[in-house]
mmCIF file of N, CA, C and O in Angstrom:
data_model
loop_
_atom_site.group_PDB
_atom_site.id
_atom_site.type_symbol
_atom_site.label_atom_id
_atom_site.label_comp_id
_atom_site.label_asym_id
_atom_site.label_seq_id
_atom_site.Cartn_x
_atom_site.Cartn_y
_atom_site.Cartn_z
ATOM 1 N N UNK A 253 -13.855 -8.662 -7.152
ATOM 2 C CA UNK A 253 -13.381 -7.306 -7.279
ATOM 3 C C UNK A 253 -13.552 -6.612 -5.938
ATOM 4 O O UNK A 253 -14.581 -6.728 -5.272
ATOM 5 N N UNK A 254 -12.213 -5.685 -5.464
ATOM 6 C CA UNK A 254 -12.164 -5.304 -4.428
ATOM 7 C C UNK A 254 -12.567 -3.672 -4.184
ATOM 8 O O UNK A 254 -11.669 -2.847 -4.023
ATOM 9 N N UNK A 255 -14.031 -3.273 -4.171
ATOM 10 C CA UNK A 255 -13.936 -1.350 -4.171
ATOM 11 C C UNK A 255 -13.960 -1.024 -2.918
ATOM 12 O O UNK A 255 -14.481 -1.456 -1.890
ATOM 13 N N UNK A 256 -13.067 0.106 -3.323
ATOM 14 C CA UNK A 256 -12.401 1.030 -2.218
ATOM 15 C C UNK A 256 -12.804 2.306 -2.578
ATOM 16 O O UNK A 256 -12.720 2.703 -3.741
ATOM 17 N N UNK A 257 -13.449 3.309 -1.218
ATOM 18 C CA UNK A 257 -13.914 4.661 -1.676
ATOM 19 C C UNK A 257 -12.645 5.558 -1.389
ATOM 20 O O UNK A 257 -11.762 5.084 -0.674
ATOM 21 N N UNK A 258 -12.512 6.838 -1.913
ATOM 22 C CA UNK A 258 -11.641 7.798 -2.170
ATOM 23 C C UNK A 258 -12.255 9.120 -2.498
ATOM 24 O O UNK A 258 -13.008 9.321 -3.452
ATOM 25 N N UNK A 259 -11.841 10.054 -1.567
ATOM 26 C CA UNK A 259 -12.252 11.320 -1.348
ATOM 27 C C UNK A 259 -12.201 12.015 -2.695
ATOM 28 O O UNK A 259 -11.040 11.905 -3.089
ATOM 29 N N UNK A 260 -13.012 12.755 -3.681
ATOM 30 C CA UNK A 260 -12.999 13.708 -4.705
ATOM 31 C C UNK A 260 -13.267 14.742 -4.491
ATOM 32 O O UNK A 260 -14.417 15.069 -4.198
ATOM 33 N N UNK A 261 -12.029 15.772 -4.597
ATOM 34 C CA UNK A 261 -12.360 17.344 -4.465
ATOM 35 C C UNK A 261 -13.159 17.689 -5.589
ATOM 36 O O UNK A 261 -13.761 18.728 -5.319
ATOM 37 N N UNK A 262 -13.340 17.417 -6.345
ATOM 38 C CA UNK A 262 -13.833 17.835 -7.595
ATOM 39 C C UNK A 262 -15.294 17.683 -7.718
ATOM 40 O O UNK A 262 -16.095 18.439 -8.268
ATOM 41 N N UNK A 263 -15.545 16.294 -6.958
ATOM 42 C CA UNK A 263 -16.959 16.465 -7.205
ATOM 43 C C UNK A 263 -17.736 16.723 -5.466
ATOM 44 O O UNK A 263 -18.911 16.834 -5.117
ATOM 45 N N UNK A 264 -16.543 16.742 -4.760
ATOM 46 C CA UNK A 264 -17.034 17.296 -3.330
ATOM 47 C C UNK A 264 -17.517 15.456 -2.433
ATOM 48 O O UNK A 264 -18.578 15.361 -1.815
ATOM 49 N N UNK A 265 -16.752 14.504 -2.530
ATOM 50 C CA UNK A 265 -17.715 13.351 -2.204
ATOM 51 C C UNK A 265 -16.495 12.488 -2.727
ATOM 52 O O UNK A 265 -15.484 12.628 -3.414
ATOM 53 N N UNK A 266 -17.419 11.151 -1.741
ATOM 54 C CA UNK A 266 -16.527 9.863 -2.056
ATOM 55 C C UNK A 266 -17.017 9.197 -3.360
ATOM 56 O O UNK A 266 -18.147 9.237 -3.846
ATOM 57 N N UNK A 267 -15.746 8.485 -3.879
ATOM 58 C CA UNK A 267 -16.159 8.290 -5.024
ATOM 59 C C UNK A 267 -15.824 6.655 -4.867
ATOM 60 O O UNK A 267 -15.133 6.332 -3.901
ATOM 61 N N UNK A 268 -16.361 5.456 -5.922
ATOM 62 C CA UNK A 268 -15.522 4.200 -5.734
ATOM 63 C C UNK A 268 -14.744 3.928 -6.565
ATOM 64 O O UNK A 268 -15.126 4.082 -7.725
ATOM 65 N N UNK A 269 -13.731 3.558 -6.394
ATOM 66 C CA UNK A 269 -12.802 2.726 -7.145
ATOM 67 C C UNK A 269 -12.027 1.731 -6.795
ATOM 68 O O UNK A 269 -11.908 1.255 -5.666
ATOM 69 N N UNK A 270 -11.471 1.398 -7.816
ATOM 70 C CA UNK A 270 -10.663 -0.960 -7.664
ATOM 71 C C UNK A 270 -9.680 -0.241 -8.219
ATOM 72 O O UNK A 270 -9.468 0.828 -8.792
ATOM 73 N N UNK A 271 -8.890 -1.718 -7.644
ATOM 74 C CA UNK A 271 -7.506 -1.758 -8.487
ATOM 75 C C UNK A 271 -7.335 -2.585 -9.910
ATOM 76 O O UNK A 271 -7.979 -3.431 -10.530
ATOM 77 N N UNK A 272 -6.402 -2.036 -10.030
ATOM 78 C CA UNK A 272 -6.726 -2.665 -11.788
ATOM 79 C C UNK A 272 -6.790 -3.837 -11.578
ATOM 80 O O UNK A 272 -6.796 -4.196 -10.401
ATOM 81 N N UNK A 273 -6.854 -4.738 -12.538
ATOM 82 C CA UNK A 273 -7.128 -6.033 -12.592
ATOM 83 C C UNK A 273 -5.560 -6.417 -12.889
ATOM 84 O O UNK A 273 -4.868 -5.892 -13.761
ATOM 85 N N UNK A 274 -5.081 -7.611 -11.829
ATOM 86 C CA UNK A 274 -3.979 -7.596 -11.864
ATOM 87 C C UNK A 274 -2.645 -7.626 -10.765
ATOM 88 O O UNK A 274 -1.759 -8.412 -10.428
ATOM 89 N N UNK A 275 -3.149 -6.122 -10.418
ATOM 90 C CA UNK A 275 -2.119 -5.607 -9.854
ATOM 91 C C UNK A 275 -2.318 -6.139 -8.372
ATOM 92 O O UNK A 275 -3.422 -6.446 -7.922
ATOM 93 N N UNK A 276 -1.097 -6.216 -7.644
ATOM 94 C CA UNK A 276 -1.032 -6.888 -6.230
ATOM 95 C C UNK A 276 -0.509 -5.870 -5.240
ATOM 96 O O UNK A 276 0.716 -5.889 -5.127
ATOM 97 N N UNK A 277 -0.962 -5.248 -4.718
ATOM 98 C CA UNK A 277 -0.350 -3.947 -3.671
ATOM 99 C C UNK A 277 0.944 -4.855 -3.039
ATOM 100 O O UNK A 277 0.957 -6.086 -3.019
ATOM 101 N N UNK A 278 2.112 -3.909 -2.489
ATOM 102 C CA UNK A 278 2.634 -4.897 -1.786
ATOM 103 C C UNK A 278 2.713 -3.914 -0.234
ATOM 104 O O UNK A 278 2.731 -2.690 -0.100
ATOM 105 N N UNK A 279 2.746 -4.960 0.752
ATOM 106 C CA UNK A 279 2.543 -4.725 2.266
ATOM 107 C C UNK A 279 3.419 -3.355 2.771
ATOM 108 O O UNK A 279 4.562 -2.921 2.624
ATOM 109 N N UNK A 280 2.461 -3.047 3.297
ATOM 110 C CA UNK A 280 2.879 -1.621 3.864
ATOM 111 C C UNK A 280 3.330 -0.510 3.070
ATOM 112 O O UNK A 280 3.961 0.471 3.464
ATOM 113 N N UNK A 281 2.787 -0.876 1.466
ATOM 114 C CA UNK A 281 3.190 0.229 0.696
ATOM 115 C C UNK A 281 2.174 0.936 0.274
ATOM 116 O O UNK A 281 1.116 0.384 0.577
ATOM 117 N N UNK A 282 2.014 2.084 -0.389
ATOM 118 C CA UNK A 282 0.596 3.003 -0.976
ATOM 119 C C UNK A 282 0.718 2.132 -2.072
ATOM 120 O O UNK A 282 1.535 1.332 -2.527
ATOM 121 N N UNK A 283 -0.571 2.653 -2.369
ATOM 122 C CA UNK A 283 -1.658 2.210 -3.513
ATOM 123 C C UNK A 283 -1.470 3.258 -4.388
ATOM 124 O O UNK A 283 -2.119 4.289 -4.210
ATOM 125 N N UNK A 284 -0.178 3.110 -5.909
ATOM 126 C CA UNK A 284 0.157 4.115 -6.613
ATOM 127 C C UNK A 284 -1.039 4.552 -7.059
ATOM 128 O O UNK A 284 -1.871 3.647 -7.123
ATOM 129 N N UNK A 285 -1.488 5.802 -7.447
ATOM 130 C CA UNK A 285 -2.738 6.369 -8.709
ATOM 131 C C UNK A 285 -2.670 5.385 -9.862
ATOM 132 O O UNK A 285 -3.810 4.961 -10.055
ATOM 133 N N UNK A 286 -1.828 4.866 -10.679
ATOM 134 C CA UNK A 286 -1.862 4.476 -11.640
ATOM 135 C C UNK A 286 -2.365 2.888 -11.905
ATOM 136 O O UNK A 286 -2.510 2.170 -12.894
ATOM 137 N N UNK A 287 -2.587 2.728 -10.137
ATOM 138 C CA UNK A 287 -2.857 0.952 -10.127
ATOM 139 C C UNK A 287 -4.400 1.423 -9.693
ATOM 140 O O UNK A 287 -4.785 0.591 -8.872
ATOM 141 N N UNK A 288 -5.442 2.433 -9.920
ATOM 142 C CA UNK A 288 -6.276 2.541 -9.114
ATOM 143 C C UNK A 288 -7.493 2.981 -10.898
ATOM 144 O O UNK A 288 -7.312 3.431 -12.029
ATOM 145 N N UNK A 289 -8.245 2.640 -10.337
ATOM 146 C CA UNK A 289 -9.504 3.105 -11.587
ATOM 147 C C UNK A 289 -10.532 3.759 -11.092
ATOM 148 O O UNK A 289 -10.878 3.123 -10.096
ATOM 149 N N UNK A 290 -11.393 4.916 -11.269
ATOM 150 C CA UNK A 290 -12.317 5.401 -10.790
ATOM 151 C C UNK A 290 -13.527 5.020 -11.561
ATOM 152 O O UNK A 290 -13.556 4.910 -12.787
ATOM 153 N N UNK A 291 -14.239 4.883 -10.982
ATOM 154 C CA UNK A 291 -15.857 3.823 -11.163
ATOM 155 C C UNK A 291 -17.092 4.863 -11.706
ATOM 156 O O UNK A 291 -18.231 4.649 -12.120
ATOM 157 N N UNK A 292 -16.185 6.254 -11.467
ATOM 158 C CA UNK A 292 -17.529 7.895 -11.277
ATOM 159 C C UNK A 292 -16.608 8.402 -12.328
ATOM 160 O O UNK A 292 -16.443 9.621 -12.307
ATOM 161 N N UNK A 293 -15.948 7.707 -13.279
ATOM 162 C CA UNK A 293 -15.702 8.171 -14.507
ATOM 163 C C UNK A 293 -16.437 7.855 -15.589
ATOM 164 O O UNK A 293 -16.609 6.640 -15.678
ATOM 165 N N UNK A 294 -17.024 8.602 -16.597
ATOM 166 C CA UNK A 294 -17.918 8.947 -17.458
ATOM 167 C C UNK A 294 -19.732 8.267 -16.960
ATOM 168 O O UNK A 294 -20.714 7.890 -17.600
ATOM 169 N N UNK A 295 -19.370 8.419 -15.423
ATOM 170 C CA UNK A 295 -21.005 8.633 -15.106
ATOM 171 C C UNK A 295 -21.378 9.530 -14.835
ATOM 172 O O UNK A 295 -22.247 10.216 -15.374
ATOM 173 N N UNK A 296 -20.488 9.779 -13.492
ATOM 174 C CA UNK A 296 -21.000 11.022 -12.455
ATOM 175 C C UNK A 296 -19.731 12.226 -12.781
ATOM 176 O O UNK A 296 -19.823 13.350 -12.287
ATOM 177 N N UNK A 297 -18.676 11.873 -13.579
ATOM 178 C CA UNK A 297 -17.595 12.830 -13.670
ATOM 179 C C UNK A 297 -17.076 12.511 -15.002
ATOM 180 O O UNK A 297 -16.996 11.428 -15.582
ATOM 181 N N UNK A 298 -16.695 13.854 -15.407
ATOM 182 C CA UNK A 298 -15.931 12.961 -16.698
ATOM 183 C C UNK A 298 -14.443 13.411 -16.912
ATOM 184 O O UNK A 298 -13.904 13.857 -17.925
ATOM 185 N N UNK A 299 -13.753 13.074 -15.205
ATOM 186 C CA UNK A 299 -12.311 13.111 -15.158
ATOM 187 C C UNK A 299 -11.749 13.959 -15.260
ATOM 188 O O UNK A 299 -10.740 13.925 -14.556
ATOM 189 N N UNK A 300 -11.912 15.206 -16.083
ATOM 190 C CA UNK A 300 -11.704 16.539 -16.829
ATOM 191 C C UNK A 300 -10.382 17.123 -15.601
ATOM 192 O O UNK A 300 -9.164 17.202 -15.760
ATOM 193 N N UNK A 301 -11.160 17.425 -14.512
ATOM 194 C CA UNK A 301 -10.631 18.253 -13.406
ATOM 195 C C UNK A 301 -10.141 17.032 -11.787
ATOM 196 O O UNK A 301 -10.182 17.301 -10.586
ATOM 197 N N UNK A 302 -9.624 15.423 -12.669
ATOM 198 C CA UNK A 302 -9.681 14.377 -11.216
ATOM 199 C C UNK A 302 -8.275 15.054 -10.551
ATOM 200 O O UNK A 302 -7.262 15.543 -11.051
ATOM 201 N N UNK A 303 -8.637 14.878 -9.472
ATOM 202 C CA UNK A 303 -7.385 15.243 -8.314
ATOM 203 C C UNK A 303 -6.723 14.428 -7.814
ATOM 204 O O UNK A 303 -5.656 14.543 -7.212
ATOM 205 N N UNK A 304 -7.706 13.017 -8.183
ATOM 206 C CA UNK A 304 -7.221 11.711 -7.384
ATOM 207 C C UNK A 304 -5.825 10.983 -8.074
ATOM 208 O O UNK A 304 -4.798 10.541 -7.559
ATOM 209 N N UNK A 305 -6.302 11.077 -9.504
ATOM 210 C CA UNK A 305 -5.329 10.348 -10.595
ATOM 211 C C UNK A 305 -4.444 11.094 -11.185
ATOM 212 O O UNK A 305 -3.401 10.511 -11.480
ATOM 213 N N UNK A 306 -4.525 12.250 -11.466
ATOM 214 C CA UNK A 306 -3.953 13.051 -12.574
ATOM 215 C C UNK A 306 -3.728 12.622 -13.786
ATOM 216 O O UNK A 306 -2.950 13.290 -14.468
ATOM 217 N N UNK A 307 -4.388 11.310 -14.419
ATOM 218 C CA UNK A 307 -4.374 11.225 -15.557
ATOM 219 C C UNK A 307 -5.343 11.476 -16.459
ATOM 220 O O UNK A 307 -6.539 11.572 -16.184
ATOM 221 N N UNK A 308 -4.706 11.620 -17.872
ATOM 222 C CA UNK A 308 -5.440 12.309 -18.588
ATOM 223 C C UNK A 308 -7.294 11.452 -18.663
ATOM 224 O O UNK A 308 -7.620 10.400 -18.114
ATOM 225 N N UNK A 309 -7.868 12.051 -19.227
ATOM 226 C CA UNK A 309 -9.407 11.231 -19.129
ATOM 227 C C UNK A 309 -9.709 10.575 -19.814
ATOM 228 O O UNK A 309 -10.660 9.803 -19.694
ATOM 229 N N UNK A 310 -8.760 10.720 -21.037
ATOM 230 C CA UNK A 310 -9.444 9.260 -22.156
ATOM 231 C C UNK A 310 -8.425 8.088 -21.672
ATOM 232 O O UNK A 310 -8.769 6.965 -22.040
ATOM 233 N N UNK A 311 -7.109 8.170 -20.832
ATOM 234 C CA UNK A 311 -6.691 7.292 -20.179
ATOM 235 C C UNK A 311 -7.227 6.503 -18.908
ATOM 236 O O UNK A 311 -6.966 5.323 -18.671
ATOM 237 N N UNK A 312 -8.039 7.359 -18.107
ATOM 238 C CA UNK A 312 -9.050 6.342 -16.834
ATOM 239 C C UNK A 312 -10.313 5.822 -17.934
ATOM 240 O O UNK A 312 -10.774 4.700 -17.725
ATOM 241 N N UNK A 313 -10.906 6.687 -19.177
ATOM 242 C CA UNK A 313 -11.201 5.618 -20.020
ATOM 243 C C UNK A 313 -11.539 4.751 -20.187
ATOM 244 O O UNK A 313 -12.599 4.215 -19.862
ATOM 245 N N UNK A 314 -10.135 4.189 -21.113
ATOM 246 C CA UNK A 314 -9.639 2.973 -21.284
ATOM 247 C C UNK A 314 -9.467 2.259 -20.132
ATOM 248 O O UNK A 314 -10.065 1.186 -20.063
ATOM 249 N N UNK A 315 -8.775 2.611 -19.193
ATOM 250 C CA UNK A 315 -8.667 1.288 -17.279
ATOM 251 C C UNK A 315 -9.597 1.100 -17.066
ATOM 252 O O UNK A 315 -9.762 -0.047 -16.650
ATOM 253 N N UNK A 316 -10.831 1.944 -17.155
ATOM 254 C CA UNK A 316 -12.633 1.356 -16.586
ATOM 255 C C UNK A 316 -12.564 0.279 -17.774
ATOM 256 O O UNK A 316 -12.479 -0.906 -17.455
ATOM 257 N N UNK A 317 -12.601 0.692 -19.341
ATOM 258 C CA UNK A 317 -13.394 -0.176 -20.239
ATOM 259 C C UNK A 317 -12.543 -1.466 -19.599
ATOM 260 O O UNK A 317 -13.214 -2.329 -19.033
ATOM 261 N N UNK A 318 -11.307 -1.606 -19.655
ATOM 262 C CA UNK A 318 -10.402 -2.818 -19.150
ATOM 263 C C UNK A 318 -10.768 -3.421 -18.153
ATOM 264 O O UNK A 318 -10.655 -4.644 -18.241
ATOM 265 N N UNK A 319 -11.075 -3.120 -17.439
ATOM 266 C CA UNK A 319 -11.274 -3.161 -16.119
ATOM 267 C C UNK A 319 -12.345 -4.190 -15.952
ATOM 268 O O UNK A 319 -12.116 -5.351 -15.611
ATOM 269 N N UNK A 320 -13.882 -3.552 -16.291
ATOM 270 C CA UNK A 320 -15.152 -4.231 -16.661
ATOM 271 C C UNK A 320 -15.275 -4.802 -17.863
ATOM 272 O O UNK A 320 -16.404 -5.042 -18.290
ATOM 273 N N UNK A 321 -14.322 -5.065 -18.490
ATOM 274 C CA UNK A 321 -14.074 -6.312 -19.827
ATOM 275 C C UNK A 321 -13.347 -7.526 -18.728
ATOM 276 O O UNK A 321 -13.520 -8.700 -19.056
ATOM 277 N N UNK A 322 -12.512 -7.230 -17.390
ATOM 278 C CA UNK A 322 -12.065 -8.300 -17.081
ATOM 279 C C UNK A 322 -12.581 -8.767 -15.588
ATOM 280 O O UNK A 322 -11.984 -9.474 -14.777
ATOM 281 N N UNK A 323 -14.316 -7.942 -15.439
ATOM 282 C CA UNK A 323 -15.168 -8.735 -14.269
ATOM 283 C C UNK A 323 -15.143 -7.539 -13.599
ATOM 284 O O UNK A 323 -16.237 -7.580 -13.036
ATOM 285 N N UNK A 324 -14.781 -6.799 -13.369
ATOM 286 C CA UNK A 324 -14.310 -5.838 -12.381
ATOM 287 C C UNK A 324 -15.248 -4.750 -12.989
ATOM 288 O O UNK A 324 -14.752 -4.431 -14.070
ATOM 289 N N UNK A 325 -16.505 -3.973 -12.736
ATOM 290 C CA UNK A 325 -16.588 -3.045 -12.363
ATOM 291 C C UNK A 325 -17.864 -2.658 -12.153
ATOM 292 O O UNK A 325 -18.667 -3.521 -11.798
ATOM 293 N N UNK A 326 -18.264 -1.403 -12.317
ATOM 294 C CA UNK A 326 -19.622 -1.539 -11.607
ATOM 295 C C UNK A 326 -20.744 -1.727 -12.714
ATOM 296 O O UNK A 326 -21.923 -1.858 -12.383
#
């Protein structure tokens, strides 16, 4: 598993997150929000106000539980 930190306005600080399990960036392109999981969801944040994803919070959720059901997380 590959973590990558990412700036959070919300909680003022870097936060970590992976890419989903799966997904393959392709060269020279961004890293959509939706291929990305935050790791400081329901520890240190509970998504409510994320700036990073804009998705709803019981949806980053479910991508962590997925995520660390398939090796990946913290």
């Amino acid at each position: 598993m590959e973590k990558h930190f990412a700036y959070c306005s919300a909680c003022d600080r870097q936060v970590e997150v992976m890419m989903k399990p799966g997904y393959v960036p392709l060269p020279g392109k961004p890293i959509p929000p939706e291929a990305m999981v935050c790791l400081a969801h329901g520890d240190t944040c509970t998504g409510a106000l994320c700036p990073l994803f804009g998705v709803p919070s019981d949806d980053m959720g479910r991508a962590l539980a997925r995520a660390r059901e398939n090796g990946g997380g913290a």
